[in-house]
Short mmCIF file of C-alpha atoms in Angstrom, two decimals:
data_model
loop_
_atom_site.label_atom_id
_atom_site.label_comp_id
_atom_site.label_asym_id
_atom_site.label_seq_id
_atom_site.Cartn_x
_atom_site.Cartn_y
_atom_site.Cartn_z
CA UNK A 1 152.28 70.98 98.63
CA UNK A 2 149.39 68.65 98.09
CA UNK A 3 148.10 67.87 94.70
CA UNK A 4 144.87 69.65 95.23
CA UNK A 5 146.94 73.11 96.06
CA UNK A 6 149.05 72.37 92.86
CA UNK A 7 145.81 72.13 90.85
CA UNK A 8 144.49 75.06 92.54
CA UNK A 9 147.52 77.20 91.81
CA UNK A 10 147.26 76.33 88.13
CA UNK A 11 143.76 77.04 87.80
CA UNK A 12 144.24 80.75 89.60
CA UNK A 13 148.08 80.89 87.55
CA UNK A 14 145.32 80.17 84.01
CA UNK A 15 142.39 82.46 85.05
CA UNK A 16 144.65 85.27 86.05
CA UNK A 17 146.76 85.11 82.98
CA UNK A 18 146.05 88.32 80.18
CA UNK A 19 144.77 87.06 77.57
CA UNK A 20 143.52 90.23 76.13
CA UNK A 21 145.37 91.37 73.09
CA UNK A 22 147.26 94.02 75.01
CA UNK A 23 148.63 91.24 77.65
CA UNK A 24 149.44 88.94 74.10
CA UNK A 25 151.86 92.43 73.17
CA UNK A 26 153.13 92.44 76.31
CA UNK A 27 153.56 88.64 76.88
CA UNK A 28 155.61 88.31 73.79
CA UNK A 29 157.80 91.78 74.14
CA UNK A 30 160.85 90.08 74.86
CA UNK A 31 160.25 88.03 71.23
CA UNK A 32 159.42 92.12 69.80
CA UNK A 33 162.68 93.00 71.57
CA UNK A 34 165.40 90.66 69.96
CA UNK A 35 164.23 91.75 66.61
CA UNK A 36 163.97 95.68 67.68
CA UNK A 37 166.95 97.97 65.94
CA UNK A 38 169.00 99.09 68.60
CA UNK A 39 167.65 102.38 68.62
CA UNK A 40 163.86 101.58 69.41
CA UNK A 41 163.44 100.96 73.28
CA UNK A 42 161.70 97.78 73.37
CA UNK A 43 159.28 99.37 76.20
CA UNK A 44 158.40 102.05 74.33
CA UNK A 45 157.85 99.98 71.20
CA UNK A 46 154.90 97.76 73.45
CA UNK A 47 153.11 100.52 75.06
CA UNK A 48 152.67 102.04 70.94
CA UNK A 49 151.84 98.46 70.24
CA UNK A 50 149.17 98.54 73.29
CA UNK A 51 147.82 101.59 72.18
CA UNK A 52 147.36 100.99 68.89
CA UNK A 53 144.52 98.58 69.74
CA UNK A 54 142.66 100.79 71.40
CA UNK A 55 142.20 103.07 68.16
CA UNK A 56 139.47 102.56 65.72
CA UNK A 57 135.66 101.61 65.70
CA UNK A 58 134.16 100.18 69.08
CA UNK A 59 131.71 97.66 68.91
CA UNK A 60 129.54 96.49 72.00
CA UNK A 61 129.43 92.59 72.71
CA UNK A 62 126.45 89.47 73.21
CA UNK A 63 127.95 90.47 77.35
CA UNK A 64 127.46 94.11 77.50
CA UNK A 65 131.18 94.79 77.10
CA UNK A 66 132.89 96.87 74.57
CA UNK A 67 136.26 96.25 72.54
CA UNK A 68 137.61 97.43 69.27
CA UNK A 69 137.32 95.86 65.87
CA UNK A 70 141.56 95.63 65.97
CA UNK A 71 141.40 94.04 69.44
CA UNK A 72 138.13 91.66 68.18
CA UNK A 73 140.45 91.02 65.08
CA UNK A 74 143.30 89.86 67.38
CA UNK A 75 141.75 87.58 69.33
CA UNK A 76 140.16 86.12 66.62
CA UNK A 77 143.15 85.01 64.95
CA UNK A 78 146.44 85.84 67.76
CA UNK A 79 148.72 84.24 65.17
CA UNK A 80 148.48 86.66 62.90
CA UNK A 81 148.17 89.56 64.89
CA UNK A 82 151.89 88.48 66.50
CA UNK A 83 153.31 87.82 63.16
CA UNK A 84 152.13 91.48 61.74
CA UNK A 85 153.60 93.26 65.27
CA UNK A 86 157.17 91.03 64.32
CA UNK A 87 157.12 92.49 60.94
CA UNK A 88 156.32 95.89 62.03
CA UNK A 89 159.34 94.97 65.18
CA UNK A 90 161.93 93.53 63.05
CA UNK A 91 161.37 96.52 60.63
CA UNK A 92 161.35 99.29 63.48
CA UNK A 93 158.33 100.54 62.64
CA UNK A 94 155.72 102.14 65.23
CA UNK A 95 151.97 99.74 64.48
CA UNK A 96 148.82 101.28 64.30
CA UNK A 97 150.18 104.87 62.51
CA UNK A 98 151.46 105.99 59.04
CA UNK A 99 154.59 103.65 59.54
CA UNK A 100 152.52 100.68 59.71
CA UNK A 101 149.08 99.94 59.46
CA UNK A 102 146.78 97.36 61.61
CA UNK A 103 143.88 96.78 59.40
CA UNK A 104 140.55 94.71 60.38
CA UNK A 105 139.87 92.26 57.57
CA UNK A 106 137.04 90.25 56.52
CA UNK A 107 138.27 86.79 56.45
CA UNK A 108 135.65 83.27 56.13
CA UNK A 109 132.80 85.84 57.81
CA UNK A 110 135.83 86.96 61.24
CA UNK A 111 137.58 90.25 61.43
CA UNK A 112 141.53 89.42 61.18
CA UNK A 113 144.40 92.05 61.51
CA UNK A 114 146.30 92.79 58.55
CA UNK A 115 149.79 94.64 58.74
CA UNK A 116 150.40 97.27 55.89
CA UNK A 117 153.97 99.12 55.73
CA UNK A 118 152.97 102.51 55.26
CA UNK A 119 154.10 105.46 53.41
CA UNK A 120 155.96 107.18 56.10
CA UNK A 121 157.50 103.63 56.87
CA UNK A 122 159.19 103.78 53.69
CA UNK A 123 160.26 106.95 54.45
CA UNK A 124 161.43 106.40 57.92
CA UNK A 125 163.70 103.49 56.53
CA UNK A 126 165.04 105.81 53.49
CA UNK A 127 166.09 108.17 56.12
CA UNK A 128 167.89 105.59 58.47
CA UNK A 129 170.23 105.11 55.47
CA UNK A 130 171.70 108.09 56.14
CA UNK A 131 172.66 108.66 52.29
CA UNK A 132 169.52 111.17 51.90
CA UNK A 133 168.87 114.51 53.19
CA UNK A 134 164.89 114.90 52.32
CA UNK A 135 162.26 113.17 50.68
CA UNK A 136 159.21 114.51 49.27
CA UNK A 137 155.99 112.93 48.36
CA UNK A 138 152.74 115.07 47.29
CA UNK A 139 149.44 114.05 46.08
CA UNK A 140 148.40 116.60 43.18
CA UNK A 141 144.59 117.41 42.84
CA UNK A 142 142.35 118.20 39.99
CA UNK A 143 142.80 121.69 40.80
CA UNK A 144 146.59 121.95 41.00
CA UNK A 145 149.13 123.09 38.37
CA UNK A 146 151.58 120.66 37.67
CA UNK A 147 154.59 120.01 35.25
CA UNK A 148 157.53 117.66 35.58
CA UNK A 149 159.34 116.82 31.96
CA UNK A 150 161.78 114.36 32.64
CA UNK A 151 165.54 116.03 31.19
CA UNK A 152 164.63 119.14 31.53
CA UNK A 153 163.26 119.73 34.81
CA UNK A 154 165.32 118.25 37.57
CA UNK A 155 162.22 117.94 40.09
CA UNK A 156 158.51 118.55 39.32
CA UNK A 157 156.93 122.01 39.50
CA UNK A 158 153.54 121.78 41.43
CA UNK A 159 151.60 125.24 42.21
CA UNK A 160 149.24 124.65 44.79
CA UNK A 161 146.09 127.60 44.80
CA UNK A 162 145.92 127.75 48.99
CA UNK A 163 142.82 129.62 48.88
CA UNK A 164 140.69 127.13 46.82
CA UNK A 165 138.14 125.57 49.49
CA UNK A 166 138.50 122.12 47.02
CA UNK A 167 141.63 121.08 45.27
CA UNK A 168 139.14 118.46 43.28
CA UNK A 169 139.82 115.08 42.53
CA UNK A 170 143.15 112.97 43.28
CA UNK A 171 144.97 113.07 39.66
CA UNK A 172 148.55 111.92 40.24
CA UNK A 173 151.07 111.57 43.10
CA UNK A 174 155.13 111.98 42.99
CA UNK A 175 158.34 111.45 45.26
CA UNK A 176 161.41 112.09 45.32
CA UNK A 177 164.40 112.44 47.20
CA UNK A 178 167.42 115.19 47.45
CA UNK A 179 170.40 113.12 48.20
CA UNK A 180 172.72 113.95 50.70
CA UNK A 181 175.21 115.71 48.31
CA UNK A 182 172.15 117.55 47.34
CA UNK A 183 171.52 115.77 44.31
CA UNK A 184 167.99 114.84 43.01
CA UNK A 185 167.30 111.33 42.96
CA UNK A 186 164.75 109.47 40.34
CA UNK A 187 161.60 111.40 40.36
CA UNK A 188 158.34 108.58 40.39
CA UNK A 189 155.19 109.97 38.96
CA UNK A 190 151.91 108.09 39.04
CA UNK A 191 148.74 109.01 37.56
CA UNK A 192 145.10 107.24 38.64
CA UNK A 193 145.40 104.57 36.07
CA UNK A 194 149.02 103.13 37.59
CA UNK A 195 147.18 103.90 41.15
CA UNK A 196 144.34 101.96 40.44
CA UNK A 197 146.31 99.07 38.82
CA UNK A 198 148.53 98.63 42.10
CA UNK A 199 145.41 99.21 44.07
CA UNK A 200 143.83 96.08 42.17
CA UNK A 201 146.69 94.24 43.60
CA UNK A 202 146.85 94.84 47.30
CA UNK A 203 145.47 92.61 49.19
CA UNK A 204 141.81 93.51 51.10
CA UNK A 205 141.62 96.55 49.48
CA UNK A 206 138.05 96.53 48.64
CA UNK A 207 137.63 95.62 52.34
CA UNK A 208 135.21 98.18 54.19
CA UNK A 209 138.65 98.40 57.01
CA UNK A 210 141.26 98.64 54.32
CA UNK A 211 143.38 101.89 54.44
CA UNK A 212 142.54 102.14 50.33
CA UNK A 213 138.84 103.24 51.71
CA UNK A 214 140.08 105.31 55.12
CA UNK A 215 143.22 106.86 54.18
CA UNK A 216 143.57 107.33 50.14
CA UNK A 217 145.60 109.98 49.87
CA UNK A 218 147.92 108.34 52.15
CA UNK A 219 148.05 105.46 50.03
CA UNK A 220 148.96 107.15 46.72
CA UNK A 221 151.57 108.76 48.33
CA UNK A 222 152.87 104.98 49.89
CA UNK A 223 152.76 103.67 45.97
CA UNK A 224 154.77 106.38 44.99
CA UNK A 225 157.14 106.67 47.63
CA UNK A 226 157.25 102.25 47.67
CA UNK A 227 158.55 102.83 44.32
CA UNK A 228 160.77 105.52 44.93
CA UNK A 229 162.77 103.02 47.68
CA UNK A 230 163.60 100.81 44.75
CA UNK A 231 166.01 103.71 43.89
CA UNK A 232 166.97 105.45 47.51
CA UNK A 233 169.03 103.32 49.70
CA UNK A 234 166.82 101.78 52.82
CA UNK A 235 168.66 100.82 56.30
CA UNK A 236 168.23 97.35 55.37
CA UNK A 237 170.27 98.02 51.90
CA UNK A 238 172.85 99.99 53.34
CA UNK A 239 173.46 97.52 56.43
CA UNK A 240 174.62 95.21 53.62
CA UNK A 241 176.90 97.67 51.83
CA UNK A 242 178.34 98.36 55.06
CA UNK A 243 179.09 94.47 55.92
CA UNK A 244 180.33 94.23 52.58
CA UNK A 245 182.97 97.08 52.75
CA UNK A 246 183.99 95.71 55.98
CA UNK A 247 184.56 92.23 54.18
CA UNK A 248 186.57 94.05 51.93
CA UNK A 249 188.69 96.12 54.38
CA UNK A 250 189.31 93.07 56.49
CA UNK A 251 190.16 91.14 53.52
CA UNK A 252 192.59 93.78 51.92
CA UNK A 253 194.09 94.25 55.69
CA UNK A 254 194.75 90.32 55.84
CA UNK A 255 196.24 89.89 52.47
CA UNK A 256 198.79 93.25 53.52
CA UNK A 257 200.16 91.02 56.97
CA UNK A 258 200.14 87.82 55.06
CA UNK A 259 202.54 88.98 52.39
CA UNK A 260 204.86 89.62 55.14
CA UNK A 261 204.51 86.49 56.64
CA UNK A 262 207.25 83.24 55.92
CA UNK A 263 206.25 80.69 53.38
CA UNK A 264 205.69 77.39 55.66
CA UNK A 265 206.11 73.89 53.40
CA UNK A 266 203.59 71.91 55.12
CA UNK A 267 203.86 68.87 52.77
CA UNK A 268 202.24 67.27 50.15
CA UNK A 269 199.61 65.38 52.83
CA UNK A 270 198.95 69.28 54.30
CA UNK A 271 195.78 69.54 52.16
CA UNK A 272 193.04 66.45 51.61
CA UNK A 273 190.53 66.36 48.83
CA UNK A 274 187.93 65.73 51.38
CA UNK A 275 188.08 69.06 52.76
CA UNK A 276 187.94 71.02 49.68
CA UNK A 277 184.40 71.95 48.78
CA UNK A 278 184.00 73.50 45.20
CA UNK A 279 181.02 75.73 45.26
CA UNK A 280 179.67 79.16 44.10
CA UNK A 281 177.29 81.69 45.94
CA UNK A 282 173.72 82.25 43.95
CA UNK A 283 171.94 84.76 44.13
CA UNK A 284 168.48 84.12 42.56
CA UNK A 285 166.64 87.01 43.77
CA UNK A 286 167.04 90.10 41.48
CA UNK A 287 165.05 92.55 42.98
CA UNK A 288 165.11 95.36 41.05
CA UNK A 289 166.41 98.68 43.22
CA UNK A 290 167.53 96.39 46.04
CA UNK A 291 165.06 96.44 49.57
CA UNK A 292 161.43 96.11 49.66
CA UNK A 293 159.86 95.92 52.76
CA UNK A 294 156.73 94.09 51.57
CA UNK A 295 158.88 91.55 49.34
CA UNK A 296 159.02 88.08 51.42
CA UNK A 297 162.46 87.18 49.71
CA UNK A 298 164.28 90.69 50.60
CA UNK A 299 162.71 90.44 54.58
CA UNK A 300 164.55 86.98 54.63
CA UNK A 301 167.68 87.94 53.30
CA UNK A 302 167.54 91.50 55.62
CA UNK A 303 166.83 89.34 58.69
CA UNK A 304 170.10 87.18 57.81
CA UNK A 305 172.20 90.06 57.23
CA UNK A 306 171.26 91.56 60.74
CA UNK A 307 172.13 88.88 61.82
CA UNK A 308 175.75 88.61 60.39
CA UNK A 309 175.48 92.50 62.08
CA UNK A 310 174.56 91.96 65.28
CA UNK A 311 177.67 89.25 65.60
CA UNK A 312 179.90 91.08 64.03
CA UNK A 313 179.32 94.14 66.40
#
């Protein structure tokens, strides 16, 4: 092959490649797949991922074509639109729905994608625990009757009038889950003011594209519910339990065979100072209720314990 063919194969190889944000999912799927649970088929994971760009506001182009705002954001800034698909990959969840938002931002005057763990993503990973049999999560309205006293009533009473054509004005939100022993667990109840203070917080909420402005119900019921997983168990959280009972097992099984095993002398020159190291495991990261998905400290840690999973299995 001359040179001239090898340039000309590279040239075609460059101008044929997809560089649309739909060929950058599907370029990268085998990076999506190694940090997929097990139970997510990695195929099925990209074509959600696909489609999820094609959702939202068009807007028509200087060259007559027309593209999304999410697939305008993720060419803008590819980078971050892969890093918010691996978050929403290593976590399991499905992008562009309730599980996990892809948001347009504003950012230095170009739309970039955000990624926002939704209030059904909570949910979903409460549920993978296994150690809960329901969860609830309402919004209650201006016109709603509500009453939840904390010792005396073991979950909230909310009467909802079906008939009214409006409920009013978004007053609180609660959530809850029934165990799997049927046991109720901590009840969370917000009212606006704790909404508005955690809404002050997030990041691009006053955006035009954030889900605080196209989906507000939705996201009093994720503030609720995101508190309610720092008392429910999350699949990331009970992954870690489970390695740590199997520690235990195997080390209780080891210390039953070695007591029946013969005492060998080896010597006084068995053991060398050099290959002691004194040393004590820290754990500086007291995270009140155990997993948060949008914590950066607890994603670390969960990504090193399925890790220590996957070998072990």
């Amino acid at each position: 092959m001359t040179a001239t063919t090898e340039n000309t194969t590279a040239s075609t190889a460059v101008a044929t490649r997809d560089n649309s944000p739909g060929g950058m999912v599907k370029s990268f799927s085998a990076d999506f797949a190694m940090v997929l649970p097990s139970h997510i088929k990695p195929e099925t994971w990209v074509r959600l991922a696909q489609g999820a760009l094609k959702k939202g506001k068009k807007v028509k182009l200087d060259d007559g074509s027309t593209r999304t705002e999410l697939e305008i954001a993720a060419n803008n800034n590819p980078a971050v639109f892969l890093s918010s698909l691996l978050d929403a990959a290593r976590l399991g969840l499905e992008p562009g729905t309730e599980q996990y938002y892809l948001t347009p931002r504003s950012v230095k005057g170009q739309l970039e994608i955000l990624g926002i763990v939704g209030y059904q993503g909570y949910i979903e990973l409460m549920y993978r625990a296994g150690a809960i049999s329901s969860v609830v999560a309402e919004c209650v309205y201006a016109n709603d009757a509500f009453t939840y006293k904390p010792g005396v009533h073991e979950r909230p009473l909310h009467d909802i009038d079906w008939d009214l054509a409006d409920r009013g004005a978004l007053r609180l939100v609660y959530a809850y889950a029934v165990m799997g022993d049927g046991a109720t667990s901590k009840v969370v109840v917000l009212n606006r003011a704790a909404i508005l203070k955690i809404k002050d917080s997030s990041q691009g909420a006053n955006s035009n594209y954030s889900p605080w402005k196209t989906h507000e119900p939705a996201m009093w019921l994720k503030s609720a519910v995101r508190q309610l997983a720092k008392w429910v168990p999350t699949s990331s959280e009970y992954m870690r339990e489970r390695l740590r009972a199997a520690g235990e097992v195997a080390s209780e099984t080891a210390a039953s065979f070695a007591s029946f095993a013969p005492t060998v002398d080896l010597g006084e020159d068995a053991y060398s100072d050099e290959s002691v190291v004194d040393g004590e495991i820290v754990d500086d990261h007291d995270h009140p209720g155990g997993y948060d998905p949008e914590c950066a400290t607890c994603r670390a840690q969960s990504a090193a314990y399925d890790q220590a999973a996957a070998a072990a299995s």
